[in-house]
Short mmCIF file of C-alpha atoms in Angstrom, two decimals:
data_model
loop_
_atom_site.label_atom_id
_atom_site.label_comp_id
_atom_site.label_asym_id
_atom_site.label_seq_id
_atom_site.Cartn_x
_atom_site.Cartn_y
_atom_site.Cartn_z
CA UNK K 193 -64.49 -4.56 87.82
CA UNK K 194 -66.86 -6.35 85.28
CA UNK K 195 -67.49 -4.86 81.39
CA UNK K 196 -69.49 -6.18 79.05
CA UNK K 197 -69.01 -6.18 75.67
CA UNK K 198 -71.42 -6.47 72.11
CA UNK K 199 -69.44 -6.14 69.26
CA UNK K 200 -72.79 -5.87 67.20
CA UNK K 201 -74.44 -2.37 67.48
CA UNK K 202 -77.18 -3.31 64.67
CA UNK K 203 -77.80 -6.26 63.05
CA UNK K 204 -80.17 -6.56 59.90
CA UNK K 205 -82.57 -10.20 59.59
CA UNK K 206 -84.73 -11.35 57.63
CA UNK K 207 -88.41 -12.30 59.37
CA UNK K 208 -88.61 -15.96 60.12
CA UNK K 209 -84.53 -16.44 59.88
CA UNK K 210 -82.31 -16.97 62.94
CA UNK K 211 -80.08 -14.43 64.75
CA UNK K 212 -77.61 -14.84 67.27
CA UNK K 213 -76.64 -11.73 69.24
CA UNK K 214 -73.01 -11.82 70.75
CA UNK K 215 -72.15 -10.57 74.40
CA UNK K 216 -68.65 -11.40 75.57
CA UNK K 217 -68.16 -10.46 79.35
CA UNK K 218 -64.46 -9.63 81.58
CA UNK K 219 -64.62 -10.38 85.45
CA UNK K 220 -62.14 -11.69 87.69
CA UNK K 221 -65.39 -13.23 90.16
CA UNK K 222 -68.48 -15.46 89.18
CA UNK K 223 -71.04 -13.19 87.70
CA UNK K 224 -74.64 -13.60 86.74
CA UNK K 225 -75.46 -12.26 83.50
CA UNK K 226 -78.76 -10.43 82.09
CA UNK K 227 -80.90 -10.15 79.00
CA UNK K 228 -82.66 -6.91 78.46
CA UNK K 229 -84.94 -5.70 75.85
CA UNK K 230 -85.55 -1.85 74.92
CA UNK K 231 -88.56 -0.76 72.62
CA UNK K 232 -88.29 2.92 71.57
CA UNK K 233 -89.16 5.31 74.05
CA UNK K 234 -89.76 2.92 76.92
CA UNK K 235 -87.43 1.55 79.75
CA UNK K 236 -86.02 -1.58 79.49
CA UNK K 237 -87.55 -5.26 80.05
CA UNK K 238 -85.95 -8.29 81.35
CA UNK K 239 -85.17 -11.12 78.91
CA UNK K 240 -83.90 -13.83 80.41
CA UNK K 241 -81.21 -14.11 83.05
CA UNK K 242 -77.92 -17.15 84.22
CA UNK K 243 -77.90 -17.07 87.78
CA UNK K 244 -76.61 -20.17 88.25
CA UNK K 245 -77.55 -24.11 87.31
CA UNK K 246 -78.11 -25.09 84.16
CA UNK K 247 -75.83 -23.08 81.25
CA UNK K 248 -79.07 -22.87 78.81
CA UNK K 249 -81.54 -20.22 79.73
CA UNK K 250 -84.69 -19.76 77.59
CA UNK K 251 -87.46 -16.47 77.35
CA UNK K 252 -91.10 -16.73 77.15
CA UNK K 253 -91.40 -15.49 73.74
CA UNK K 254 -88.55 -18.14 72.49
CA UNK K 255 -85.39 -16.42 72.86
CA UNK K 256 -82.14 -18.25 74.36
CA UNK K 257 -78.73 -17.61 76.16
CA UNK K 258 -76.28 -19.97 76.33
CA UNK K 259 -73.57 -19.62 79.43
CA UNK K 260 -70.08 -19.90 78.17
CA UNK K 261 -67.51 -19.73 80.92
CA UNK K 262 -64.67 -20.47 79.26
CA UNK K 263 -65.51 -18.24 76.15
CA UNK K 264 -67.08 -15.82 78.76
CA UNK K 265 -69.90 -14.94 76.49
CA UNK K 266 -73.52 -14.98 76.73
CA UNK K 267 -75.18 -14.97 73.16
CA UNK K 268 -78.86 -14.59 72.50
CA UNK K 269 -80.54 -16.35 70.16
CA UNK K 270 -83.81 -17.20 68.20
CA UNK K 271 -84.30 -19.64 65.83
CA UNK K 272 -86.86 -17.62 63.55
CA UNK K 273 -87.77 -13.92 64.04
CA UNK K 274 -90.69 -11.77 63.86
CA UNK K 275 -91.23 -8.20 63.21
CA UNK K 276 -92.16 -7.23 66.35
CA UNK K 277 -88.48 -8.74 67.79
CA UNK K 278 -87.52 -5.25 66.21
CA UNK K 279 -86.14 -3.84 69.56
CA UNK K 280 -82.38 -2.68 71.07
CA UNK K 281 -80.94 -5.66 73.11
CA UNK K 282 -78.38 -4.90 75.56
CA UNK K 283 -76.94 -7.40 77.65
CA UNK K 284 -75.42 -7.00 81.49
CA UNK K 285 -73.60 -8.51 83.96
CA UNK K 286 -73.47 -8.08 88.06
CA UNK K 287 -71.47 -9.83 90.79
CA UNK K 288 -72.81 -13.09 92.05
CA UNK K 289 -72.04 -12.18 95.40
CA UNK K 290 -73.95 -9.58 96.56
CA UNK K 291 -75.85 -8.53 93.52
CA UNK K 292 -77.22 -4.80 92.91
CA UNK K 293 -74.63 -3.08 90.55
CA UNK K 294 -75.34 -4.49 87.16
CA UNK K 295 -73.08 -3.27 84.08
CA UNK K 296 -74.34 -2.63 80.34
CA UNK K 297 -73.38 -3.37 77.64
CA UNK K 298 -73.55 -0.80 75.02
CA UNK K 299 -76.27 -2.89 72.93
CA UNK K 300 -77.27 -4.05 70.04
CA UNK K 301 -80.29 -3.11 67.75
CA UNK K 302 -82.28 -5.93 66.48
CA UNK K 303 -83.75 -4.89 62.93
CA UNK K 304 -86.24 -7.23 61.05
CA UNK K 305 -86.70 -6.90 57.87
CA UNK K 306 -90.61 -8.35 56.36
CA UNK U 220 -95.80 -8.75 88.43
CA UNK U 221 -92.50 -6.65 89.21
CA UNK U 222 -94.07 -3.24 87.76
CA UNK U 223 -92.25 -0.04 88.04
CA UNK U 224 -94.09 3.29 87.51
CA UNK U 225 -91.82 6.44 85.99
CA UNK U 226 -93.57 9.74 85.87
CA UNK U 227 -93.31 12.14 83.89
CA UNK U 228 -93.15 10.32 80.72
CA UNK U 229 -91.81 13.62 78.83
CA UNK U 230 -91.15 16.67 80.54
CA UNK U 231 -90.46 19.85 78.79
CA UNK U 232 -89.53 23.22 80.40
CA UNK U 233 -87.32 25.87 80.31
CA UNK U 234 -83.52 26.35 81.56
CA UNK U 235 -83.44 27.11 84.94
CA UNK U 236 -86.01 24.82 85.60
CA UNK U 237 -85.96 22.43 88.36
CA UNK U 238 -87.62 19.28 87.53
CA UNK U 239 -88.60 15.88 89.41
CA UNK U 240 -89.14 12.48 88.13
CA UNK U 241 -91.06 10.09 90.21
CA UNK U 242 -89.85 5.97 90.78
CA UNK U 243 -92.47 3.79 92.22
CA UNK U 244 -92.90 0.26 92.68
CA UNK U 245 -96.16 -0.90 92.36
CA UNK U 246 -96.46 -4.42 93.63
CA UNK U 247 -93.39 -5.03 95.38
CA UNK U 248 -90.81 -3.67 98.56
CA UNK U 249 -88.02 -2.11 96.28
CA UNK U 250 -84.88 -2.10 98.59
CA UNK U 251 -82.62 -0.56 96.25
CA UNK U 252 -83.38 2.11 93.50
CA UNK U 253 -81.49 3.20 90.43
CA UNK U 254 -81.24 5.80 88.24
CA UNK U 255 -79.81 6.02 84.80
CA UNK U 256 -79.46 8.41 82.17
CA UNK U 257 -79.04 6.80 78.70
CA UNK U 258 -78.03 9.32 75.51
CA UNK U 259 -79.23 8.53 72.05
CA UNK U 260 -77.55 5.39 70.56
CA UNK U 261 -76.07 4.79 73.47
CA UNK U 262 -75.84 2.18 76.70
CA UNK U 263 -77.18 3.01 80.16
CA UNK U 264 -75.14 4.96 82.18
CA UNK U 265 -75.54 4.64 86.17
CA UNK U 266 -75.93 8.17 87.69
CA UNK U 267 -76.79 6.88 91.03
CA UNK U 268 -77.93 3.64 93.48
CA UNK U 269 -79.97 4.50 96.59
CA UNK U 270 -81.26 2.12 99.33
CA UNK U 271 -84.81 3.37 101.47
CA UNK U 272 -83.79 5.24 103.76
CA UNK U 273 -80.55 6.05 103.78
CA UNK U 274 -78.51 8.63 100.96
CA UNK U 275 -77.89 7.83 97.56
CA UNK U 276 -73.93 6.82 96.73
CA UNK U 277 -73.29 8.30 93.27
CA UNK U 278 -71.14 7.24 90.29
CA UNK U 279 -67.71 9.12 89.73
CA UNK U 280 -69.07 12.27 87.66
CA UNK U 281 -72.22 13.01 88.38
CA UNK U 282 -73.02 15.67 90.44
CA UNK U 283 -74.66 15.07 93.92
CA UNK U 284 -75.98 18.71 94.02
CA UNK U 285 -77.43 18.96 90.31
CA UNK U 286 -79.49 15.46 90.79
CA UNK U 287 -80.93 14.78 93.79
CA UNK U 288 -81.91 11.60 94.67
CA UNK U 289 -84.47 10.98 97.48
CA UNK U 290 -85.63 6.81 98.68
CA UNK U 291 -87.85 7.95 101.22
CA UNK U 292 -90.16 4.53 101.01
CA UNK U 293 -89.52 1.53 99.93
CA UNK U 294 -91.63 2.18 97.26
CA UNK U 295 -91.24 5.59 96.12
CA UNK U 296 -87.47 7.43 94.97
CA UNK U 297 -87.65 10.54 93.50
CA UNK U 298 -84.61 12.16 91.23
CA UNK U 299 -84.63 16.08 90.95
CA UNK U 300 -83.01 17.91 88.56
CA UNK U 301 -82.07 20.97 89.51
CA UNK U 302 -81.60 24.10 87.50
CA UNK U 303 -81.92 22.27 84.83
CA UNK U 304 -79.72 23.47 81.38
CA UNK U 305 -79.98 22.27 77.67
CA UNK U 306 -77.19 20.03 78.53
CA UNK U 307 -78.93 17.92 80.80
CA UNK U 308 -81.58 17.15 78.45
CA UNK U 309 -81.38 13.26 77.92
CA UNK U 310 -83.38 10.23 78.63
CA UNK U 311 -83.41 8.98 81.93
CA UNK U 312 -85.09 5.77 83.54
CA UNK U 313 -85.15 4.32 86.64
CA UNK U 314 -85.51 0.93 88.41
CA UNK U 315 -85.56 -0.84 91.27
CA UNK U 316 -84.81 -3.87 92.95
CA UNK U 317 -86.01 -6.34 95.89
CA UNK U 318 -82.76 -7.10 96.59
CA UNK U 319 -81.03 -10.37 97.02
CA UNK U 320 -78.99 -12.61 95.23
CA UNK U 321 -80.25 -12.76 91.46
CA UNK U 322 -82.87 -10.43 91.95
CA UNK U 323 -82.89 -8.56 88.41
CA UNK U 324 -83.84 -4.88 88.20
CA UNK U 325 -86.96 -3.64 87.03
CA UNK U 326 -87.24 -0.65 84.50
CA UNK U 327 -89.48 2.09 84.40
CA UNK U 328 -90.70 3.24 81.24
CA UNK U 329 -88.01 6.33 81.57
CA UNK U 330 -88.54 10.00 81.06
CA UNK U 331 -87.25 12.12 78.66
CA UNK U 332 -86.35 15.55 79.47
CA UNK U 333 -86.04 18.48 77.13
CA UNK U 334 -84.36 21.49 78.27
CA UNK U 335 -84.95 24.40 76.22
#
């Protein structure tokens, strides 16, 4: 079975600095491996996602994952935050094969500080 | 594009209660539904995965005949609580998939339930 990991469960920036949000993953299989953003109260929204190809995946709003297989992590980052990047990230991971059961990890909450 | 719909936003009633929470996708065929219940601080926690048409297959621990989990369309799944007690007052959220290889899941806003 697959577990994610985030070490981080908050981590305090400064607006305009850069972050890096760690997500370590365990699976015996290829996996793809997911982004997700939570604003209070409301569900969660994909971030980005590695399927496969290319190990750098990039978000609309400037976020990035690098694909580490043989560190088997997955860290988010931006190179200069805003206040409304104030959010819980949690990152997840499914099997490439068929898909559908995605794990979570237990997240990490993004706090910028003006 | 990808837009789920989760209804009630917040539900409040009292124990004994039996409450629904409605899952729709609005502009696509969701194949597969899910249902999560996520406690304050805390990750996601998969209660249940059910495909249109056929019955839900449930995680280790939850209980099949306190949440009920209908996928009658392949846009609609509905999760019942049933006699609802303080205890099962949490957040819970949905989503739902197309299906396929890579296809990500798409959240609903969630509900939260208060048991009183």
């Amino acid at each position: 079975a697959q577990s994610v990991t985030q070490l981080d469960s908050q981590v305090p920036v400064f607006e305009e600095a850069p972050v890096e949000l760690r997500c370590n993953y365990s699976s015996s299989v290829s996996v793809y491996l997911f982004w997700y953003v939570q604003y209070p109260n409301q569900g969660l929204q994909l971030l980005l996602k590695y399927l496969s190809g290319s190990t750098l995946v990039e978000s609309i709003n400037g976020f990035e994952a690098e694909f580490n297989k043989s560190q088997t992590s997955f860290h988010l980052r931006k190179p200069s935050v805003h206040i409304s990047d104030t959010a819980e990230y949690f990152c997840a991971v499914s099997l490439s094969g068929g898909y559908q059961k995605v794990t979570f990890g237990t997240g990490t909450k993004l706090q910028v500080i003006p | 594009g990808a837009v789920v719909s989760q209804h009630p936003s917040r539900v409040i009633c009292k124990s004994g209660t039996s409450v629904k929470i409605e899952c729709r996708s609005l502009d696509f065929q969701a194949t597969t539904m899910f249902w999560y219940r996520q406690f304050p601080k805390q990750s996601l926690m998969l209660m249940a995965t059910s495909n249109e048409g056929s019955k839900a297959t449930y995680e280790q621990g939850v209980e099949k005949d306190k949440f009920l989990i209908n996928h009658a369309s392949l846009t609609l799944s509905t999760l019942t609580v049933t006699s609802a007690h303080p205890e099962d007052s949490s957040f819970y959220i949905c989503s739902a998939s197309a299906g396929g290889r890579g296809q990500p899941q798409h959240f609903g806003d969630g509900t939260r339930l208060s048991i009183l």
